[in-house]
Amino acid sequence: NAGVTQTPKFRILKIGQSMTLQCTQDMNHNYMYWYRQDPGMGLKLIYYSVGAGITDKGEVPNGYNVSRSTTEDFPLRLELAAPSQTSVYFCASGDRAYNTEAFFGQGTRLTVV
Amino acid sequence: AQTVTQSQPEMSVQEAETVTLSCTYDTSESNYYLFWYKQPPSRQMILVIRQEAYKQQNATENRFSVNFQKAAKSFSLKISDSQLGDTAMYFCAFMKHGAGNTPLVFGKGTRLSVIA
């Protein structure tokens, strides 16, 4: 059971570089989410999607972009990386129609230097 | 907007003892879900327990139980017979029930250390 798979697990970026964090789920969930976790701050929602072709901003969307072309994939794009984007990023999915639990990937630790 | 508050940044407990983690939330909704997630050093987010607001009975999962006080908007987690493997960050989370886009809202977490 793969569940929610995030790649990469670790990454170091230089200021101004761009990258895409990949997220794939094999549970046929409609809902997918991106959170960032900063020390002592809990998890904050960046973007979310309720189905293929539909995305919406969360609490902290600036500096990020997402797309949802398929049910399975929900990549998060960082353009012009900044030190403030140093964080741990979590992707999650859920099927609100049947189960309220959100399933999380193992996270990506990103450092921008 | 909903908010979740965990007022204990860190706690410790002796192995085999009982510990209670506090959580309060603010919402105008009447129907919602509350969760406790555990995050061990591995970083994986693991669902510990879930409570539906319309249920008066407190949820229980083995050594984990909650004290849900809807009127007070309080949702504490009790861990009985604490084990070393319970050492982790614990997050309280809220989700509105029903149709619509209502992702989980998290508190800032409580770091629990179980001491041998």
mmCIF file of C-alpha atoms in Angstrom:
data_model
loop_
_atom_site.group_PDB
_atom_site.id
_atom_site.type_symbol
_atom_site.label_atom_id
_atom_site.label_comp_id
_atom_site.label_asym_id
_atom_site.label_seq_id
_atom_site.Cartn_x
_atom_site.Cartn_y
_atom_site.Cartn_z
ATOM 1 C CA ASN A 1 0.000 0.000 0.000
ATOM 2 C CA ALA A 2 1.809 3.109 -1.235
ATOM 3 C CA GLY A 3 -0.709 5.690 0.064
ATOM 4 C CA VAL A 4 0.659 9.220 -0.416
ATOM 5 C CA THR A 5 4.138 9.421 -1.898
ATOM 6 C CA GLN A 6 6.228 12.571 -1.850
ATOM 7 C CA THR A 7 9.501 13.168 -3.626
ATOM 8 C CA PRO A 8 12.144 14.223 -2.874
ATOM 9 C CA LYS A 9 12.544 13.654 0.870
ATOM 10 C CA PHE A 10 15.270 16.266 1.217
ATOM 11 C CA ARG A 11 16.422 19.136 -0.966
ATOM 12 C CA ILE A 12 18.725 22.130 -0.718
ATOM 13 C CA LEU A 13 18.007 25.033 -3.040
ATOM 14 C CA LYS A 14 19.857 28.220 -3.678
ATOM 15 C CA ILE A 15 18.005 31.508 -3.474
ATOM 16 C CA GLY A 16 16.238 32.213 -6.743
ATOM 17 C CA GLN A 17 16.158 28.620 -7.936
ATOM 18 C CA SER A 18 12.907 26.839 -8.750
ATOM 19 C CA MET A 19 11.743 23.313 -8.075
ATOM 20 C CA THR A 20 8.702 21.079 -8.032
ATOM 21 C CA LEU A 21 7.707 18.917 -5.092
ATOM 22 C CA GLN A 22 5.944 15.838 -6.345
ATOM 23 C CA CYS A 23 2.951 14.218 -4.647
ATOM 24 C CA THR A 24 1.105 11.112 -5.811
ATOM 25 C CA GLN A 25 -1.655 9.143 -4.143
ATOM 26 C CA ASP A 26 -3.054 5.774 -5.182
ATOM 27 C CA MET A 27 -6.246 5.803 -3.094
ATOM 28 C CA ASN A 28 -8.424 7.557 -5.673
ATOM 29 C CA HIS A 29 -8.999 10.447 -3.260
ATOM 30 C CA ASN A 30 -10.601 13.569 -4.594
ATOM 31 C CA TYR A 31 -9.175 15.912 -1.970
ATOM 32 C CA MET A 32 -5.483 16.749 -1.863
ATOM 33 C CA TYR A 33 -3.602 19.291 0.225
ATOM 34 C CA TRP A 34 -0.217 20.892 0.626
ATOM 35 C CA TYR A 35 0.898 22.029 4.076
ATOM 36 C CA ARG A 36 4.110 23.515 5.345
ATOM 37 C CA GLN A 37 5.403 22.931 8.846
ATOM 38 C CA ASP A 38 7.642 25.476 10.474
ATOM 39 C CA PRO A 39 9.142 24.873 13.935
ATOM 40 C CA GLY A 40 6.647 25.665 16.680
ATOM 41 C CA MET A 41 4.013 26.758 14.177
ATOM 42 C CA GLY A 42 2.040 23.635 13.402
ATOM 43 C CA LEU A 43 0.946 22.958 9.847
ATOM 44 C CA LYS A 44 -0.293 25.723 7.591
ATOM 45 C CA LEU A 45 -2.266 25.126 4.427
ATOM 46 C CA ILE A 46 -0.637 26.317 1.208
ATOM 47 C CA TYR A 47 -3.010 25.046 -1.498
ATOM 48 C CA TYR A 48 -5.647 22.398 -1.830
ATOM 49 C CA SER A 49 -7.696 20.679 -4.501
ATOM 50 C CA VAL A 50 -11.115 19.040 -4.425
ATOM 51 C CA GLY A 51 -10.667 17.251 -7.717
ATOM 52 C CA ALA A 52 -8.833 17.197 -11.020
ATOM 53 C CA GLY A 53 -8.741 20.645 -12.575
ATOM 54 C CA ILE A 54 -9.769 22.443 -9.373
ATOM 55 C CA THR A 55 -7.352 24.166 -7.008
ATOM 56 C CA ASP A 56 -7.690 26.836 -4.376
ATOM 57 C CA LYS A 57 -5.450 28.905 -2.134
ATOM 58 C CA GLY A 58 -4.939 28.160 1.499
ATOM 59 C CA GLU A 59 -3.542 30.316 4.276
ATOM 60 C CA VAL A 60 -0.009 30.821 2.909
ATOM 61 C CA PRO A 61 -0.024 30.522 -0.933
ATOM 62 C CA ASN A 62 2.457 33.279 -1.844
ATOM 63 C CA GLY A 63 5.515 31.991 -3.669
ATOM 64 C CA TYR A 64 3.882 28.704 -4.657
ATOM 65 C CA ASN A 65 1.826 27.295 -7.482
ATOM 66 C CA VAL A 66 -0.032 24.032 -7.948
ATOM 67 C CA SER A 67 -1.795 22.098 -10.640
ATOM 68 C CA ARG A 68 -4.110 19.097 -10.597
ATOM 69 C CA SER A 69 -4.312 17.526 -14.023
ATOM 70 C CA THR A 70 -5.083 14.038 -12.700
ATOM 71 C CA THR A 71 -6.736 12.627 -9.588
ATOM 72 C CA GLU A 72 -3.469 11.017 -8.518
ATOM 73 C CA ASP A 73 -0.975 13.879 -8.800
ATOM 74 C CA PHE A 74 -0.757 17.241 -7.069
ATOM 75 C CA PRO A 75 2.663 18.858 -7.614
ATOM 76 C CA LEU A 76 3.736 21.990 -5.749
ATOM 77 C CA ARG A 77 5.915 24.438 -7.636
ATOM 78 C CA LEU A 78 8.286 26.880 -5.952
ATOM 79 C CA GLU A 79 9.357 29.767 -8.148
ATOM 80 C CA LEU A 80 12.294 31.956 -7.136
ATOM 81 C CA ALA A 81 13.023 30.195 -3.857
ATOM 82 C CA ALA A 82 13.540 32.382 -0.797
ATOM 83 C CA PRO A 83 14.966 31.573 2.672
ATOM 84 C CA SER A 84 11.456 32.053 4.103
ATOM 85 C CA GLN A 85 10.427 28.927 2.209
ATOM 86 C CA THR A 86 12.776 26.772 4.250
ATOM 87 C CA SER A 87 10.345 24.334 5.844
ATOM 88 C CA VAL A 88 9.016 20.813 5.876
ATOM 89 C CA TYR A 89 6.310 20.282 3.275
ATOM 90 C CA PHE A 90 3.545 17.732 3.607
ATOM 91 C CA CYS A 91 1.142 16.501 1.000
ATOM 92 C CA ALA A 92 -2.085 14.864 2.156
ATOM 93 C CA SER A 93 -5.174 13.354 0.612
ATOM 94 C CA GLY A 94 -8.641 12.401 1.724
ATOM 95 C CA ASP A 95 -12.028 11.283 0.478
ATOM 96 C CA ARG A 96 -14.572 13.429 2.231
ATOM 97 C CA ALA A 97 -17.487 11.418 0.936
ATOM 98 C CA TYR A 98 -16.510 8.280 2.824
ATOM 99 C CA ASN A 99 -13.806 8.996 5.296
ATOM 100 C CA THR A 100 -12.818 12.137 7.115
ATOM 101 C CA GLU A 101 -9.264 11.025 7.780
ATOM 102 C CA ALA A 102 -6.459 12.777 5.905
ATOM 103 C CA PHE A 103 -3.554 10.581 4.860
ATOM 104 C CA PHE A 104 -0.145 12.222 4.840
ATOM 105 C CA GLY A 105 3.022 11.691 2.873
ATOM 106 C CA GLN A 106 6.332 11.502 4.699
ATOM 107 C CA GLY A 107 7.225 15.092 4.020
ATOM 108 C CA THR A 108 9.956 16.960 2.161
ATOM 109 C CA ARG A 109 12.539 18.896 4.104
ATOM 110 C CA LEU A 110 13.516 21.900 1.992
ATOM 111 C CA THR A 111 16.349 24.268 2.828
ATOM 112 C CA VAL A 112 16.885 27.460 0.850
ATOM 113 C CA VAL A 113 20.353 28.964 1.222
ATOM 114 C CA ALA B 1 -12.489 31.134 10.469
ATOM 115 C CA GLN B 2 -11.689 28.286 12.781
ATOM 116 C CA THR B 3 -8.730 28.348 15.146
ATOM 117 C CA VAL B 4 -7.151 25.609 17.211
ATOM 118 C CA THR B 5 -5.088 26.346 20.310
ATOM 119 C CA GLN B 6 -2.715 24.017 22.102
ATOM 120 C CA SER B 7 -1.481 25.811 25.177
ATOM 121 C CA GLN B 8 1.225 23.318 26.192
ATOM 122 C CA PRO B 9 4.276 23.560 23.922
ATOM 123 C CA GLU B 10 6.063 20.774 25.794
ATOM 124 C CA MET B 11 5.155 18.097 28.297
ATOM 125 C CA SER B 12 6.839 15.124 29.863
ATOM 126 C CA VAL B 13 5.553 12.007 31.585
ATOM 127 C CA GLN B 14 7.070 9.017 33.275
ATOM 128 C CA GLU B 15 6.730 5.693 31.529
ATOM 129 C CA ALA B 16 3.515 3.866 32.552
ATOM 130 C CA GLU B 17 1.931 7.070 33.864
ATOM 131 C CA THR B 18 -1.006 8.998 32.416
ATOM 132 C CA VAL B 19 -0.775 12.346 30.676
ATOM 133 C CA THR B 20 -3.386 14.724 29.283
ATOM 134 C CA LEU B 21 -2.777 17.088 26.379
ATOM 135 C CA SER B 22 -5.048 20.110 26.059
ATOM 136 C CA CYS B 23 -6.727 21.552 22.991
ATOM 137 C CA THR B 24 -9.310 24.280 22.586
ATOM 138 C CA TYR B 25 -10.883 25.509 19.393
ATOM 139 C CA ASP B 26 -13.037 28.307 18.166
ATOM 140 C CA THR B 27 -15.794 27.848 15.633
ATOM 141 C CA SER B 28 -19.327 28.935 14.876
ATOM 142 C CA GLU B 29 -20.089 25.601 13.249
ATOM 143 C CA SER B 30 -22.290 23.070 14.982
ATOM 144 C CA ASN B 31 -21.171 20.010 13.074
ATOM 145 C CA TYR B 32 -17.499 19.189 12.692
ATOM 146 C CA TYR B 33 -14.737 16.684 13.354
ATOM 147 C CA LEU B 34 -11.801 16.876 15.714
ATOM 148 C CA PHE B 35 -8.592 14.902 15.453
ATOM 149 C CA TRP B 36 -5.372 14.180 17.260
ATOM 150 C CA TYR B 37 -2.382 13.423 15.072
ATOM 151 C CA LYS B 38 0.954 12.087 16.270
ATOM 152 C CA GLN B 39 4.237 13.018 14.609
ATOM 153 C CA PRO B 40 7.187 10.925 15.810
ATOM 154 C CA PRO B 41 10.780 11.792 14.926
ATOM 155 C CA SER B 42 10.288 9.965 11.638
ATOM 156 C CA ARG B 43 8.129 12.961 10.636
ATOM 157 C CA GLN B 44 5.200 10.799 9.545
ATOM 158 C CA MET B 45 1.783 12.182 10.514
ATOM 159 C CA ILE B 46 -0.264 9.428 12.138
ATOM 160 C CA LEU B 47 -3.933 9.704 13.055
ATOM 161 C CA VAL B 48 -4.388 8.841 16.729
ATOM 162 C CA ILE B 49 -8.069 9.434 17.304
ATOM 163 C CA ARG B 50 -11.100 11.110 15.770
ATOM 164 C CA GLN B 51 -14.237 12.599 17.312
ATOM 165 C CA GLU B 52 -17.451 13.572 15.562
ATOM 166 C CA ALA B 53 -18.999 16.625 17.172
ATOM 167 C CA TYR B 54 -22.528 15.224 16.972
ATOM 168 C CA LYS B 55 -21.525 12.242 19.110
ATOM 169 C CA GLN B 56 -21.698 12.791 22.835
ATOM 170 C CA GLN B 57 -19.669 9.709 23.629
ATOM 171 C CA ASN B 58 -15.944 10.329 23.911
ATOM 172 C CA ALA B 59 -13.808 8.455 21.400
ATOM 173 C CA THR B 60 -11.371 5.796 22.618
ATOM 174 C CA GLU B 61 -8.571 3.943 20.847
ATOM 175 C CA ASN B 62 -6.760 1.512 23.121
ATOM 176 C CA ARG B 63 -4.631 3.635 25.490
ATOM 177 C CA PHE B 64 -5.799 6.897 23.907
ATOM 178 C CA SER B 65 -9.036 8.618 24.842
ATOM 179 C CA VAL B 66 -10.467 12.085 24.541
ATOM 180 C CA ASN B 67 -12.494 14.364 26.742
ATOM 181 C CA PHE B 68 -14.745 16.254 24.361
ATOM 182 C CA GLN B 69 -16.585 19.190 25.876
ATOM 183 C CA LYS B 70 -18.578 20.751 23.049
ATOM 184 C CA ALA B 71 -19.993 23.674 24.975
ATOM 185 C CA ALA B 72 -16.556 24.601 26.263
ATOM 186 C CA LYS B 73 -14.963 23.887 22.847
ATOM 187 C CA SER B 74 -12.388 21.708 24.494
ATOM 188 C CA PHE B 75 -10.867 18.485 23.175
ATOM 189 C CA SER B 76 -8.167 16.983 25.373
ATOM 190 C CA LEU B 77 -6.232 13.775 24.721
ATOM 191 C CA LYS B 78 -5.462 11.354 27.517
ATOM 192 C CA ILE B 79 -2.686 8.823 27.091
ATOM 193 C CA SER B 80 -2.756 6.028 29.637
ATOM 194 C CA ASP B 81 0.128 3.703 30.485
ATOM 195 C CA SER B 82 2.541 5.925 28.555
ATOM 196 C CA GLN B 83 5.191 4.140 26.527
ATOM 197 C CA LEU B 84 8.538 5.310 25.200
ATOM 198 C CA GLY B 85 7.119 5.040 21.694
ATOM 199 C CA ASP B 86 4.565 7.716 22.551
ATOM 200 C CA THR B 87 7.341 10.312 22.460
ATOM 201 C CA ALA B 88 6.320 12.633 19.625
ATOM 202 C CA MET B 89 4.706 15.888 18.625
ATOM 203 C CA TYR B 90 0.939 15.789 18.999
ATOM 204 C CA PHE B 91 -1.299 18.002 16.912
ATOM 205 C CA CYS B 92 -4.934 18.776 17.504
ATOM 206 C CA ALA B 93 -6.906 19.478 14.316
ATOM 207 C CA PHE B 94 -10.366 20.666 13.308
ATOM 208 C CA MET B 95 -12.410 20.027 10.190
ATOM 209 C CA LYS B 96 -15.843 21.349 9.366
ATOM 210 C CA HIS B 97 -18.383 18.727 8.409
ATOM 211 C CA GLY B 98 -20.319 18.704 5.195
ATOM 212 C CA ALA B 99 -19.893 19.706 1.586
ATOM 213 C CA GLY B 100 -17.408 22.323 0.658
ATOM 214 C CA ASN B 101 -13.721 22.914 0.883
ATOM 215 C CA THR B 102 -12.765 22.551 4.496
ATOM 216 C CA PRO B 103 -9.231 21.303 4.982
ATOM 217 C CA LEU B 104 -7.834 20.439 8.377
ATOM 218 C CA VAL B 105 -6.888 23.351 10.638
ATOM 219 C CA PHE B 106 -4.067 22.476 13.018
ATOM 220 C CA GLY B 107 -2.887 23.708 16.370
ATOM 221 C CA LYS B 108 0.792 24.448 16.943
ATOM 222 C CA GLY B 109 1.429 21.129 18.609
ATOM 223 C CA THR B 110 2.604 19.752 21.947
ATOM 224 C CA ARG B 111 5.933 17.997 22.208
ATOM 225 C CA LEU B 112 5.542 14.995 24.517
ATOM 226 C CA SER B 113 8.524 13.233 26.034
ATOM 227 C CA VAL B 114 8.058 9.903 27.785
ATOM 228 C CA ILE B 115 10.807 9.316 30.321
ATOM 229 C CA ALA B 116 11.992 5.867 31.330
#
